[in-house]
mmCIF file of C-alpha atoms in Angstrom:
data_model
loop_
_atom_site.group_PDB
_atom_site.id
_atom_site.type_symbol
_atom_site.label_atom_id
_atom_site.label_comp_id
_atom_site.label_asym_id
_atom_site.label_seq_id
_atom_site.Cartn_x
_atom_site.Cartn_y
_atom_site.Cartn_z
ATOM 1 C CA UNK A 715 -92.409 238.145 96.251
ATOM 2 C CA UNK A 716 -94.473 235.960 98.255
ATOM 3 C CA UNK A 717 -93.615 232.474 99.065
ATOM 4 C CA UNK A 718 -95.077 229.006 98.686
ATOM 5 C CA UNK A 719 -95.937 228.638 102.761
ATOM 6 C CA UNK A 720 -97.740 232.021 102.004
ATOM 7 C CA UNK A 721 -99.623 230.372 99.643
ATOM 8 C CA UNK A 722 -100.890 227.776 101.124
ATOM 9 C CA UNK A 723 -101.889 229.744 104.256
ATOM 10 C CA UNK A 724 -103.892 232.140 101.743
ATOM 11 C CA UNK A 725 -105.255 228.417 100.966
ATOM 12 C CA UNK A 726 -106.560 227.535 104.148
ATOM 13 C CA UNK A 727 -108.025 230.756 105.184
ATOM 14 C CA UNK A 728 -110.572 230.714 102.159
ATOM 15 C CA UNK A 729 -111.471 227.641 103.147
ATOM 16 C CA UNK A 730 -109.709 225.281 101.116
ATOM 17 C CA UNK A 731 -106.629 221.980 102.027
ATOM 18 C CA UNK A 732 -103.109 223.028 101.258
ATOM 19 C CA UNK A 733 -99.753 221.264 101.629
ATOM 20 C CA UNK A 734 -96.642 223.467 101.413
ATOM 21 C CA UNK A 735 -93.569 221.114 99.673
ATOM 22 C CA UNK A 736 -90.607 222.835 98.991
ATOM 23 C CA UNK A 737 -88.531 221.158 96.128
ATOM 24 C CA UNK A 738 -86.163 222.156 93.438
ATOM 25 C CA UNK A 739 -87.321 221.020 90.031
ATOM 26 C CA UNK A 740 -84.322 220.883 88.355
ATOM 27 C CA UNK A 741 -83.716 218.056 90.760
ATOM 28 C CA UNK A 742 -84.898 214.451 89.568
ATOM 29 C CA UNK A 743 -84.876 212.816 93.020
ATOM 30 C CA UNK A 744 -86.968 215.573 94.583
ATOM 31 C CA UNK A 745 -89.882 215.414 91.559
ATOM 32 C CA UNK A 746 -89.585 211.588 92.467
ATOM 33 C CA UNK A 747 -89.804 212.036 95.966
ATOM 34 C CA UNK A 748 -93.051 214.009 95.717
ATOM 35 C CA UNK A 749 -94.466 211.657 93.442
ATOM 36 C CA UNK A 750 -94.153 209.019 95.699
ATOM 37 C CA UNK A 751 -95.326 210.748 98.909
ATOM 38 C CA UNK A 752 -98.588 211.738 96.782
ATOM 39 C CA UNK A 753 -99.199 208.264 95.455
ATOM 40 C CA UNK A 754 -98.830 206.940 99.356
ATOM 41 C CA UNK A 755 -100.842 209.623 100.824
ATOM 42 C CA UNK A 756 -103.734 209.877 97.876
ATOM 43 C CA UNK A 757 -103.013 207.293 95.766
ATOM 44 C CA UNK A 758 -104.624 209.084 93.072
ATOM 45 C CA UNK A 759 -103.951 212.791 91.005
ATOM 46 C CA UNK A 760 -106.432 214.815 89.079
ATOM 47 C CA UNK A 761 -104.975 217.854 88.159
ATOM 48 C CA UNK A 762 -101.370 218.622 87.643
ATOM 49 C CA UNK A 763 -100.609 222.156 87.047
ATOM 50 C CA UNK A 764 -97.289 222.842 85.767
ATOM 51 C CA UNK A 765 -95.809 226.538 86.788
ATOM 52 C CA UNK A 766 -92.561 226.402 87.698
ATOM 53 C CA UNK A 767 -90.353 229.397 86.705
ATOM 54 C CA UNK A 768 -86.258 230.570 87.368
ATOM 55 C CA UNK A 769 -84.917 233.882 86.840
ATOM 56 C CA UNK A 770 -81.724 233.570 86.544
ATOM 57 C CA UNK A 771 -79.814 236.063 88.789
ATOM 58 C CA UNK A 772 -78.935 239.083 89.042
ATOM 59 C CA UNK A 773 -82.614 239.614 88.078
ATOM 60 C CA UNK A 774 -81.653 243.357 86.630
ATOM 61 C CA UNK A 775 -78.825 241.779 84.275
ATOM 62 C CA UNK A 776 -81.636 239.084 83.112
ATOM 63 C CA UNK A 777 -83.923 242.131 82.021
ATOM 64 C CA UNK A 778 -81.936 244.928 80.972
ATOM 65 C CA UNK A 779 -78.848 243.589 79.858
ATOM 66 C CA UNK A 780 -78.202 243.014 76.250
ATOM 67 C CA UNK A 781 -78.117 238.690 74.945
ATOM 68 C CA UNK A 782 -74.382 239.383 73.963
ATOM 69 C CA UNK A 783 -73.724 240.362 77.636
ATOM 70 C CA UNK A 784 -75.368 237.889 79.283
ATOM 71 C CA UNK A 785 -73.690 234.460 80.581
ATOM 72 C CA UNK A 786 -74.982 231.463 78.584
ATOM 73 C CA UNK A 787 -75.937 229.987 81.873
ATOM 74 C CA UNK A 788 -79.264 232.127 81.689
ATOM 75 C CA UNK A 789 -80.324 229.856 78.882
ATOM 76 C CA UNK A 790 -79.623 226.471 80.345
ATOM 77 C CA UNK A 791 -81.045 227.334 83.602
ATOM 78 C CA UNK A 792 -84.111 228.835 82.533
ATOM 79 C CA UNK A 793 -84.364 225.919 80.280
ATOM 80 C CA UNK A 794 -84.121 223.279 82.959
ATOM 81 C CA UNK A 795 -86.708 224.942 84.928
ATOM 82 C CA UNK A 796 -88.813 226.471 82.877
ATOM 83 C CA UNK A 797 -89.056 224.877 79.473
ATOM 84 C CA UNK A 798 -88.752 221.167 80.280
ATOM 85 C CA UNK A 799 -88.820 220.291 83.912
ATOM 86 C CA UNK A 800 -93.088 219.981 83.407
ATOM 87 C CA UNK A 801 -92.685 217.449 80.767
ATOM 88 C CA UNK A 802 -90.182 215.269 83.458
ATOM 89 C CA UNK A 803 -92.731 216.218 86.036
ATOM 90 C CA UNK A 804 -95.491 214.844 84.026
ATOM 91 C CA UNK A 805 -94.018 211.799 82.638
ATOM 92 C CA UNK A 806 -92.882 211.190 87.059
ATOM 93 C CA UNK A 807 -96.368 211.648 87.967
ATOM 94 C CA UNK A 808 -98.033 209.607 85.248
ATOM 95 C CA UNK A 809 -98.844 206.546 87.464
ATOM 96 C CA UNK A 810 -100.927 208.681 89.395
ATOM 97 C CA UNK A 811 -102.433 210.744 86.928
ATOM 98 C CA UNK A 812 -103.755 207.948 85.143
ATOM 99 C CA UNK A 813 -105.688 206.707 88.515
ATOM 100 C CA UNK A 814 -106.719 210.449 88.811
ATOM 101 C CA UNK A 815 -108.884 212.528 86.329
ATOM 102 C CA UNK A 816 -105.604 212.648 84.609
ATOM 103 C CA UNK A 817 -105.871 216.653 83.846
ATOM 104 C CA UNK A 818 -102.069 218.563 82.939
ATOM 105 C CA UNK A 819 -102.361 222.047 83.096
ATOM 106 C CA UNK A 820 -98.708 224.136 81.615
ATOM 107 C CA UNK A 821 -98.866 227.649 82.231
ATOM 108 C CA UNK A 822 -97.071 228.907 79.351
ATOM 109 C CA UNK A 823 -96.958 232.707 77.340
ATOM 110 C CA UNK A 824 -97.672 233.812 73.928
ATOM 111 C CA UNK A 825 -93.895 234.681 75.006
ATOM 112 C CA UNK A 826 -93.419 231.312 73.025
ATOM 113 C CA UNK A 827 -94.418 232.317 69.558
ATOM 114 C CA UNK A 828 -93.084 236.245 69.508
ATOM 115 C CA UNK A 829 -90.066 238.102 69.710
ATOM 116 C CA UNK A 830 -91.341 240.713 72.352
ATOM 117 C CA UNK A 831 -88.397 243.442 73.350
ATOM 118 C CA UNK A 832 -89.235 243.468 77.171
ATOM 119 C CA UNK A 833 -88.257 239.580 77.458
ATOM 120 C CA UNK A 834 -84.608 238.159 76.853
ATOM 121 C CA UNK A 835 -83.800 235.159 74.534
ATOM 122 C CA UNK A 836 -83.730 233.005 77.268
ATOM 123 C CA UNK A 837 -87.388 233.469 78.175
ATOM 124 C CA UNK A 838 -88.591 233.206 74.493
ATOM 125 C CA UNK A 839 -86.519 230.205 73.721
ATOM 126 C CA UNK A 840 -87.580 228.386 77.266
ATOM 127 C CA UNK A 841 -91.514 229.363 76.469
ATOM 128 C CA UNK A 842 -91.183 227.835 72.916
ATOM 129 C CA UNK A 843 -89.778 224.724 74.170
ATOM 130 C CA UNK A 844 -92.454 224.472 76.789
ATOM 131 C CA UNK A 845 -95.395 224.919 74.356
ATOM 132 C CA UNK A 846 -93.439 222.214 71.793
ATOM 133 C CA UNK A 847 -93.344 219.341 74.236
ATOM 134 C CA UNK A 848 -96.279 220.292 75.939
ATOM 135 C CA UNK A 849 -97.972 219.468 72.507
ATOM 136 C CA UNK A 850 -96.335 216.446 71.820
ATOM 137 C CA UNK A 851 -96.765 215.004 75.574
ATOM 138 C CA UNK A 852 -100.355 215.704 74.579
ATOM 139 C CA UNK A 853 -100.437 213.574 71.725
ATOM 140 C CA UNK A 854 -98.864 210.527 73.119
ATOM 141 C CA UNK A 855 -100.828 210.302 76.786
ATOM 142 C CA UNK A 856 -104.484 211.359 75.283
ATOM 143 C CA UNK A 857 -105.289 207.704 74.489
ATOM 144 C CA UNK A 858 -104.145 206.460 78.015
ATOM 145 C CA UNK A 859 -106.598 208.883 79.624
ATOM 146 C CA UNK A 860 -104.283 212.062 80.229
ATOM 147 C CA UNK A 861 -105.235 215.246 78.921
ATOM 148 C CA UNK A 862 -102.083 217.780 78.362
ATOM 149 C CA UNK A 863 -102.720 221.584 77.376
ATOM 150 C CA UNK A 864 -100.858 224.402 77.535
ATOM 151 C CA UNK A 865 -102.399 228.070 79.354
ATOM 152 C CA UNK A 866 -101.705 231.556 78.429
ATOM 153 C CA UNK A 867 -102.191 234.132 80.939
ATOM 154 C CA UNK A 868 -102.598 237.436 80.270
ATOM 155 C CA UNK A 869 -100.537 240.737 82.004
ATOM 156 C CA UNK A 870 -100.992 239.139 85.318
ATOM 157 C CA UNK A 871 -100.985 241.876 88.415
ATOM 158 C CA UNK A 872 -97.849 239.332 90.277
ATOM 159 C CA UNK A 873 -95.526 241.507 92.725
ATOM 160 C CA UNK A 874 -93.199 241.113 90.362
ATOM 161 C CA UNK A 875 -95.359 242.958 87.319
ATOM 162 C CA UNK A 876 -95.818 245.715 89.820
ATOM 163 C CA UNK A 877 -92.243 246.111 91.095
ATOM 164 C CA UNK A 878 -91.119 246.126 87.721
ATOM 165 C CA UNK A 879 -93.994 248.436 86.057
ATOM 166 C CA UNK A 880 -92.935 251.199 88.540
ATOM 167 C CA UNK A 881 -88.799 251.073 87.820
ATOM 168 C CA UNK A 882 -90.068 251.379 83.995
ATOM 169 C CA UNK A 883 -92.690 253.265 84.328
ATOM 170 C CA UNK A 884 -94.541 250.866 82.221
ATOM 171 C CA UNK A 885 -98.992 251.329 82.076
ATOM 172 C CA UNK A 886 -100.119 248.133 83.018
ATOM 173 C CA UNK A 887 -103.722 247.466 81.440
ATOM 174 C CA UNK A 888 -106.116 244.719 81.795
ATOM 175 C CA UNK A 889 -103.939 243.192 84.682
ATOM 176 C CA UNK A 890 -105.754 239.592 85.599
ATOM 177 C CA UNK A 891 -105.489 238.853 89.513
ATOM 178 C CA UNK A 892 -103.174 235.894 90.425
ATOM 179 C CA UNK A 893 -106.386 234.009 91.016
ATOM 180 C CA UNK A 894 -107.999 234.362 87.213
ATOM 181 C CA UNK A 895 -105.200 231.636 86.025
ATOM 182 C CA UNK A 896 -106.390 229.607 88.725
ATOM 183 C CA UNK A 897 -109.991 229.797 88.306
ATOM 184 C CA UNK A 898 -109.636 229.335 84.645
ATOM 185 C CA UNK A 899 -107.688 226.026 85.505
ATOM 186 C CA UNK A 900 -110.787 225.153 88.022
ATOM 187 C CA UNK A 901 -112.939 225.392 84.972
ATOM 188 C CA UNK A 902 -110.275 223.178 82.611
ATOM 189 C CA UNK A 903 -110.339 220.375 85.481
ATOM 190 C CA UNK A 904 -114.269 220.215 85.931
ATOM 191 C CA UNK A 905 -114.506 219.411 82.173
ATOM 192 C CA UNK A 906 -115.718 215.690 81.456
ATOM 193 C CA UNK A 907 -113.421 213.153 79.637
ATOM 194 C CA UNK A 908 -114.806 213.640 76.268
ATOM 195 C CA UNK A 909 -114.320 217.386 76.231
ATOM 196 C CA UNK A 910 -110.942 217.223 77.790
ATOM 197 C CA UNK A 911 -110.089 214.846 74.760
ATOM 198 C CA UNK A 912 -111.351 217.823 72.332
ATOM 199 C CA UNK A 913 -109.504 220.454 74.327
ATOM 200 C CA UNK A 914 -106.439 218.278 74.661
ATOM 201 C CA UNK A 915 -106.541 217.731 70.543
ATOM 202 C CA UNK A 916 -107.803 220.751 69.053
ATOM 203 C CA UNK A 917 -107.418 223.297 71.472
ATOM 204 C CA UNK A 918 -104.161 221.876 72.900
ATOM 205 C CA UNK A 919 -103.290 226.108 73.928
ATOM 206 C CA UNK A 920 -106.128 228.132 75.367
ATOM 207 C CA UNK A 921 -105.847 231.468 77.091
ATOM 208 C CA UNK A 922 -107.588 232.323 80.656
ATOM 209 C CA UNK A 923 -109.902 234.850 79.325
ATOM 210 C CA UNK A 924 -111.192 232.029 76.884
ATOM 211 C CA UNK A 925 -111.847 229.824 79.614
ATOM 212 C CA UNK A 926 -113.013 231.919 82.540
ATOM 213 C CA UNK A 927 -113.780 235.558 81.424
ATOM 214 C CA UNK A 928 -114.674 237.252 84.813
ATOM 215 C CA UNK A 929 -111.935 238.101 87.291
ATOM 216 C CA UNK A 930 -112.425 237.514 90.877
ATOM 217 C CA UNK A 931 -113.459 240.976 91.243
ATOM 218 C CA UNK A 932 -116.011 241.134 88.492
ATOM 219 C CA UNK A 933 -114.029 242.530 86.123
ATOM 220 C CA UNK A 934 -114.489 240.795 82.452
ATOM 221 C CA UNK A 935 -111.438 240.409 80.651
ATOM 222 C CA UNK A 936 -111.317 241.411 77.026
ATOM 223 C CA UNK A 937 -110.354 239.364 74.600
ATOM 224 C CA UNK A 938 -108.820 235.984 74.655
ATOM 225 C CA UNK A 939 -105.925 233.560 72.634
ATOM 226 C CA UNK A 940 -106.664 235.531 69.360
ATOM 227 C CA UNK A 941 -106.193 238.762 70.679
ATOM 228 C CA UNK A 942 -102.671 237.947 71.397
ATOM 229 C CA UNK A 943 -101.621 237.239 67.697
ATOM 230 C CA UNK A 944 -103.427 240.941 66.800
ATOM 231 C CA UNK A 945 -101.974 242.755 69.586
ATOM 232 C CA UNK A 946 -104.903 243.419 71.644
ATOM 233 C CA UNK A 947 -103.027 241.807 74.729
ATOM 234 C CA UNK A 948 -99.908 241.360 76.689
ATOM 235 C CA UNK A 949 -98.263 238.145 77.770
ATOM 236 C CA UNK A 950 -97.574 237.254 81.217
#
């Protein structure tokens, strides 16, 4: 499924910096440690994006396997990595943040406000709990200059959405490239303080397609975060 030295060599060849740092969120010491080796080496960060995910394993059992069948485990880990680690992650890297642009960026789902059949509890109840403190980190760091919101992707077109589409024989429509998240959060960060303190308020959860519409392909996604309550879209 790809991995994050993979990344950052994708990274490089388009032109950009990347540092590959492996580290295991649900682990307190290793947030701190990266903290640390950012505020040494920069001194300074601007945008924080949030994104870390577990699937608890076996992966099949996670999706196909009925709640009463599954080991309570799947809800604590998913929760520690997942649904709260960003807020832990955010509150680690604060320093830093606030001698930065001071942009936090949670990649979330509309996962977090529905019961949808294809996810388990686990995922629903990790999602809401990631939206929930999302919000209220954004409430209490706005006035010392850091801006929390929460993104929604749409169906994004991840190895994992393909793998899975096939085995289900799911139709997977208006798929956004693994980039469109990213671009959208390129957009988010080049915003000046004032906006960011209206986005961060009022429009504390935006979707990708509201942000940045066209895909890195030219392809313009339809809809955006109120075509998720109507049905018009799928969540990542």
């Amino acid at each position: 499924m790809g991995s994050v030295d993979e990344t950052a060599a994708q990274m490089q060849k388009m032109g950009g910096t990347a540092v590959a740092t492996h580290i295991d969120h649900a682990q307190e010491s290793q947030n701190a440690a990266l903290a640390k080796l950012i505020s040494q080496t920069h001194g300074r960060l601007d945008i924080c994006v949030n994104n870390a995910f577990y699937i608890p394993k076996p992966d099949m059992m996670f999706f196909n396997t009925p709640i009463w069948n599954q080991p309570m485990r799947f809800l604590n880990e998913q929760t520690a990595v997942g649904g709260l680690n960003h807020a832990a992650n955010t509150l680690t890297f604060l320093p830093c943040l606030r001698r930065g642009k001071g942009v936090v960026i949670n990649i979330s789902s509309w996962g977090s406000q529905q019961n949808i059949g294809v996810f388990p509890a686990s995922y629903l109840c990790n999602k809401a709990a990631f939206d929930r403190t999302s919000a209220a980190l954004s409430e209490k760091l706005r006035s010392h200059g850091v801006y929390v919101m929460t993104l929604w992707p749409g169906s994004v077109k991840s190895e994992r959405a393909v793998v899975g589409a096939k085995r289900s024989g799911a139709r997977l429509t208006d798929l956004e490239s693994t980039r469109f998240t990213g671009r959208a959060v390129v957009e988010l960060g080049a915003l000046q303080p004032e906006l960011l303190r209206v986005y961060s308020a009022k429009h504390r959860t935006v979707s990708a397609a509201d942000i940045q519409a066209w895909d890195v392909d030219g392809y313009l996604h339809q809809g955006g975060l109120h075509s998720f309550s109507t049905g018009g879209r799928s969540p990542a």
